[in-house]
Amino acid sequence: MTVNIAPALLGADPLDLLTAVERVQGSTAAYLHLDVMDGHYTNDINFGLRTIRAIREETPLVLDVHLQTLQPERYIDQLIEIGVHRVSMHVDASTGIEDALKALQQAGVRKGLVLNPELPLTDLERYLDRLDYVILMTSRPGTSTFEPKVIAKIKELRRLLDHRLLDTVEIVADGGITDLTAPEVIDAGIDTLVAASAVFNSPDTDVVDAITRLAGEHLHHPRGDDDR
Ligand SMILES: O=C(CO)[C@@H](O)[C@H](O)COP(=O)(O)O
């Protein structure tokens, strides 16, 4: 079993995002996770599509956009045009999931749905065969307090995907992922861990070390051992 790590730029110094992007680029991170917050679905507001476009022009990293917004479908066309690689939407924030998934599929963008800690898997079960990944929030959006109850949901989703022979659907955990919480989440059957503060804790945190500590022996090397 291997695990991908997706550093979340939200945890980086907002006045020096470029340095953070470069640090991730020099690491074994699978994706660069980009949270978009609108001040409605989440209290906070952070960077938006102009910043994502600038990042896209600057780096070959796989850009993994997490729309923590109401009506995320409003941003799909622009994100496709910018050329991001992955887009996820919260299942309870959208009335246009079907159309958004279709547009992403046609554009060849990988698509995910996101479930908050208190929501049951039944809220997204009907979409499963059209998804490339599911993000199970392990904290409330906009917070970093790990919610251990989500462990059971990770295991349940793994069983469900096995049962429905949907082994290409990736399970992602996001929120409160640290050196302490990661091992239990990995054991539960996760494919990818999103981590903001654990990776960008301080300007001195070595991104390569932080990723290795999170994934341990399970670390997946996306570009192969020889390329690093
Ligand atoms: O989506 C979110 C928060 O809304 C996450 O991406 C968090 O930003 C994770 O932060 P850490 O708990 O890893 O610091």
Tab-separated table of C-alpha atoms and ligand atoms in Angstrom:
chain	number	residue	atom	x	y	z
A	1	MET	CA	0.000	0.000	0.000
A	2	THR	CA	1.361	3.441	-0.939
A	3	VAL	CA	0.169	6.866	0.126
A	4	ASN	CA	0.260	10.179	-1.743
A	5	ILE	CA	0.835	13.427	0.078
A	6	ALA	CA	-0.818	16.619	-1.138
A	7	PRO	CA	0.549	19.708	0.633
A	8	ALA	CA	-2.175	22.366	0.971
A	9	LEU	CA	-0.973	25.823	-0.002
A	10	LEU	CA	-3.438	27.275	2.500
A	11	GLY	CA	-0.876	26.545	5.196
A	12	ALA	CA	1.909	28.498	3.492
A	13	ASP	CA	2.984	32.075	4.115
A	14	PRO	CA	0.414	34.081	2.093
A	15	LEU	CA	3.064	36.695	1.350
A	16	ASP	CA	5.387	34.117	-0.169
A	17	LEU	CA	3.337	31.538	-2.017
A	18	LEU	CA	5.936	31.177	-4.754
A	19	THR	CA	8.558	29.897	-2.327
A	20	ALA	CA	6.041	27.360	-1.021
A	21	VAL	CA	5.230	26.192	-4.557
A	22	GLU	CA	8.937	25.770	-5.282
A	23	ARG	CA	9.463	23.803	-2.054
A	24	VAL	CA	6.646	21.437	-3.007
A	25	GLN	CA	8.063	21.129	-6.507
A	26	GLY	CA	11.343	19.913	-5.062
A	27	SER	CA	9.623	17.205	-3.032
A	28	THR	CA	7.843	13.893	-3.511
A	29	ALA	CA	4.392	15.486	-3.206
A	30	ALA	CA	1.833	13.971	-5.545
A	31	TYR	CA	-0.273	17.113	-5.915
A	32	LEU	CA	-0.385	20.721	-4.819
A	33	HIS	CA	-3.712	21.096	-2.976
A	34	LEU	CA	-5.374	24.478	-3.538
A	35	ASP	CA	-8.278	25.326	-1.230
A	36	VAL	CA	-10.652	27.993	-2.496
A	37	MET	CA	-12.748	29.531	0.289
A	38	ASP	CA	-15.597	31.953	-0.361
A	39	GLY	CA	-16.522	33.383	3.039
A	40	HIS	CA	-19.916	31.649	2.836
A	41	TYR	CA	-19.347	27.897	2.798
A	42	THR	CA	-16.328	28.591	4.978
A	43	ASN	CA	-15.903	31.682	7.136
A	44	ASP	CA	-12.542	32.521	5.722
A	45	ILE	CA	-11.748	33.857	2.263
A	46	ASN	CA	-8.450	32.996	0.638
A	47	PHE	CA	-6.992	33.058	-2.842
A	48	GLY	CA	-9.101	32.618	-5.944
A	49	LEU	CA	-8.835	31.847	-9.620
A	50	ARG	CA	-6.345	34.601	-10.524
A	51	THR	CA	-3.851	33.136	-8.092
A	52	ILE	CA	-4.514	29.619	-9.349
A	53	ARG	CA	-3.871	30.783	-12.906
A	54	ALA	CA	-0.590	32.359	-11.851
A	55	ILE	CA	0.452	29.152	-10.085
A	56	ARG	CA	-0.485	27.099	-13.152
A	57	GLU	CA	1.760	29.294	-15.290
A	58	GLU	CA	4.620	28.881	-12.826
A	59	THR	CA	4.737	25.162	-12.056
A	60	PRO	CA	4.301	21.737	-13.652
A	61	LEU	CA	2.897	20.380	-10.359
A	62	VAL	CA	-0.433	18.551	-10.498
A	63	LEU	CA	-2.917	21.158	-9.259
A	64	ASP	CA	-5.635	19.742	-7.020
A	65	VAL	CA	-8.336	22.385	-6.534
A	66	HIS	CA	-10.687	21.967	-3.575
A	67	LEU	CA	-13.701	24.259	-3.928
A	68	GLN	CA	-14.894	25.043	-0.412
A	69	THR	CA	-17.542	27.369	-1.782
A	70	LEU	CA	-21.279	27.525	-2.254
A	71	GLN	CA	-22.311	26.705	-5.820
A	72	PRO	CA	-18.856	25.422	-6.813
A	73	GLU	CA	-20.204	24.709	-10.308
A	74	ARG	CA	-19.799	28.451	-11.021
A	75	TYR	CA	-16.026	27.995	-11.217
A	76	ILE	CA	-15.752	24.794	-13.254
A	77	ASP	CA	-15.448	26.325	-16.745
A	78	GLN	CA	-12.759	28.763	-15.650
A	79	LEU	CA	-10.773	26.063	-13.867
A	80	ILE	CA	-10.910	23.899	-16.990
A	81	GLU	CA	-9.689	26.835	-19.061
A	82	ILE	CA	-6.838	27.514	-16.618
A	83	GLY	CA	-5.776	23.894	-17.019
A	84	VAL	CA	-5.904	22.548	-13.468
A	85	HIS	CA	-5.728	18.771	-13.162
A	86	ARG	CA	-8.185	17.910	-10.387
A	87	VAL	CA	-11.298	19.645	-9.041
A	88	SER	CA	-13.436	18.692	-6.050
A	89	MET	CA	-16.720	20.100	-4.756
A	90	HIS	CA	-18.582	19.644	-1.485
A	91	VAL	CA	-21.604	17.461	-2.048
A	92	ASP	CA	-23.814	19.641	0.192
A	93	ALA	CA	-22.782	22.925	-1.467
A	94	SER	CA	-23.966	22.333	-4.978
A	95	THR	CA	-27.200	21.955	-6.889
A	96	GLY	CA	-25.305	21.393	-10.138
A	97	ILE	CA	-23.136	18.371	-9.414
A	98	GLU	CA	-24.287	16.341	-12.419
A	99	ASP	CA	-23.441	19.071	-14.938
A	100	ALA	CA	-20.164	19.912	-13.228
A	101	LEU	CA	-19.055	16.270	-13.317
A	102	LYS	CA	-19.977	16.043	-16.988
A	103	ALA	CA	-18.002	19.182	-17.871
A	104	LEU	CA	-14.945	17.961	-15.968
A	105	GLN	CA	-15.195	14.532	-17.578
A	106	GLN	CA	-15.356	16.034	-21.070
A	107	ALA	CA	-12.336	18.214	-20.331
A	108	GLY	CA	-10.307	15.303	-18.975
A	109	VAL	CA	-10.040	16.896	-15.521
A	110	ARG	CA	-10.091	14.457	-12.607
A	111	LYS	CA	-13.152	14.979	-10.454
A	112	GLY	CA	-13.871	14.528	-6.797
A	113	LEU	CA	-16.643	15.073	-4.287
A	114	VAL	CA	-16.076	16.082	-0.693
A	115	LEU	CA	-17.946	14.948	2.406
A	116	ASN	CA	-17.821	16.814	5.713
A	117	PRO	CA	-17.245	14.788	8.897
A	118	GLU	CA	-20.910	14.698	9.934
A	119	LEU	CA	-22.309	13.659	6.537
A	120	PRO	CA	-22.969	10.002	5.647
A	121	LEU	CA	-21.569	8.184	2.629
A	122	THR	CA	-25.100	7.799	1.299
A	123	ASP	CA	-24.913	11.502	0.354
A	124	LEU	CA	-22.446	10.697	-2.427
A	125	GLU	CA	-22.972	6.998	-3.116
A	126	ARG	CA	-24.953	7.619	-6.286
A	127	TYR	CA	-22.041	9.540	-7.846
A	128	LEU	CA	-19.315	7.041	-6.962
A	129	ASP	CA	-18.961	5.380	-10.356
A	130	ARG	CA	-18.370	8.775	-11.975
A	131	LEU	CA	-15.684	9.971	-9.552
A	132	ASP	CA	-11.915	9.796	-9.630
A	133	TYR	CA	-11.645	10.568	-5.926
A	134	VAL	CA	-13.554	11.226	-2.725
A	135	ILE	CA	-12.253	13.632	-0.093
A	136	LEU	CA	-13.403	12.703	3.398
A	137	MET	CA	-12.940	15.777	5.560
A	138	THR	CA	-11.235	14.750	8.786
A	139	SER	CA	-11.915	18.201	10.245
A	140	ARG	CA	-14.671	20.764	9.742
A	141	PRO	CA	-13.908	22.872	6.651
A	142	GLY	CA	-11.792	25.832	7.640
A	143	THR	CA	-10.538	24.198	10.829
A	144	SER	CA	-7.780	21.747	11.716
A	145	THR	CA	-9.248	19.745	14.579
A	146	PHE	CA	-8.993	16.090	13.627
A	147	GLU	CA	-12.268	14.172	14.041
A	148	PRO	CA	-11.496	10.523	14.892
A	149	LYS	CA	-15.036	9.423	14.055
A	150	VAL	CA	-14.174	9.758	10.343
A	151	ILE	CA	-11.861	6.725	10.619
A	152	ALA	CA	-14.928	4.450	10.550
A	153	LYS	CA	-16.185	6.238	7.440
A	154	ILE	CA	-12.843	5.758	5.654
A	155	LYS	CA	-13.058	2.016	6.354
A	156	GLU	CA	-16.689	1.917	5.240
A	157	LEU	CA	-15.862	3.718	1.981
A	158	ARG	CA	-12.954	1.349	1.308
A	159	ARG	CA	-15.330	-1.622	1.787
A	160	LEU	CA	-17.962	-0.033	-0.443
A	161	LEU	CA	-15.462	0.658	-3.253
A	162	ASP	CA	-14.149	-2.923	-3.002
A	163	HIS	CA	-17.680	-4.276	-3.084
A	164	ARG	CA	-18.583	-2.216	-6.167
A	165	LEU	CA	-15.251	-3.001	-7.864
A	166	LEU	CA	-14.435	0.706	-8.015
A	167	ASP	CA	-10.784	0.305	-7.212
A	168	THR	CA	-9.735	3.338	-9.275
A	169	VAL	CA	-11.565	5.757	-6.962
A	170	GLU	CA	-8.993	7.363	-4.687
A	171	ILE	CA	-9.814	8.072	-1.041
A	172	VAL	CA	-8.385	11.330	0.294
A	173	ALA	CA	-8.336	12.579	3.902
A	174	ASP	CA	-8.165	16.317	4.575
A	175	GLY	CA	-7.980	18.227	7.850
A	176	GLY	CA	-5.951	17.802	11.005
A	177	ILE	CA	-3.483	15.413	9.376
A	178	THR	CA	-0.292	15.367	11.424
A	179	ASP	CA	2.475	12.924	12.291
A	180	LEU	CA	0.203	11.741	15.118
A	181	THR	CA	-3.041	11.279	13.194
A	182	ALA	CA	-1.615	10.073	9.854
A	183	PRO	CA	-0.788	6.458	10.867
A	184	GLU	CA	-4.367	5.656	11.908
A	185	VAL	CA	-5.763	7.290	8.773
A	186	ILE	CA	-3.341	5.334	6.581
A	187	ASP	CA	-4.261	2.069	8.341
A	188	ALA	CA	-7.932	2.782	7.683
A	189	GLY	CA	-7.283	2.567	3.936
A	190	ILE	CA	-6.577	6.041	2.632
A	191	ASP	CA	-4.748	6.711	-0.678
A	192	THR	CA	-3.902	10.381	-0.214
A	193	LEU	CA	-3.355	12.716	2.724
A	194	VAL	CA	-3.836	16.482	2.421
A	195	ALA	CA	-1.788	18.456	4.910
A	196	ALA	CA	-1.422	22.195	5.366
A	197	SER	CA	0.114	22.998	8.745
A	198	ALA	CA	2.074	19.750	9.017
A	199	VAL	CA	3.940	20.668	5.842
A	200	PHE	CA	4.135	24.458	6.104
A	201	ASN	CA	4.360	24.668	9.876
A	202	SER	CA	7.196	27.138	9.783
A	203	PRO	CA	9.418	28.579	7.070
A	204	ASP	CA	12.109	26.178	8.274
A	205	THR	CA	10.067	23.008	7.911
A	206	ASP	CA	11.682	20.856	5.267
A	207	VAL	CA	8.871	19.805	2.931
A	208	VAL	CA	10.612	16.564	1.941
A	209	ASP	CA	11.050	15.594	5.610
A	210	ALA	CA	7.494	16.572	6.513
A	211	ILE	CA	6.106	14.410	3.696
A	212	THR	CA	8.287	11.467	4.683
A	213	ARG	CA	7.175	11.765	8.317
A	214	LEU	CA	3.495	11.810	7.321
A	215	ALA	CA	3.568	8.852	4.950
A	216	GLY	CA	6.341	6.855	6.609
A	217	GLU	CA	7.174	3.608	4.859
A	218	HIS	CA	4.062	3.982	2.677
A	219	LEU	CA	5.265	7.033	0.745
A	220	HIS	CA	4.460	6.898	-2.946
A	221	HIS	CA	7.109	8.463	-5.188
A	222	PRO	CA	5.051	9.974	-8.001
A	223	ARG	CA	7.981	10.732	-10.272
A	224	GLY	CA	9.940	7.560	-9.571
A	225	ASP	CA	13.065	7.253	-7.442
A	226	ASP	CA	15.478	8.293	-10.183
A	227	ASP	CA	13.898	11.658	-10.884
A	228	ARG	CA	14.411	13.164	-7.469
B	1	LIG	O1	-9.699	22.140	3.703
B	1	LIG	C1	-9.125	22.408	4.691
B	1	LIG	C2	-9.656	23.308	5.693
B	1	LIG	O2	-10.867	23.769	5.285
B	1	LIG	C3	-7.867	21.788	4.880
B	1	LIG	O3	-7.101	21.696	3.688
B	1	LIG	C4	-7.092	22.391	5.964
B	1	LIG	O4	-6.536	23.573	5.547
B	1	LIG	C5	-6.123	21.445	6.434
B	1	LIG	O5	-5.299	22.112	7.271
B	1	LIG	P1	-4.436	21.312	8.258
B	1	LIG	O6	-5.383	20.762	9.255
B	1	LIG	O7	-3.735	20.259	7.468
B	1	LIG	O8	-3.504	22.334	8.806
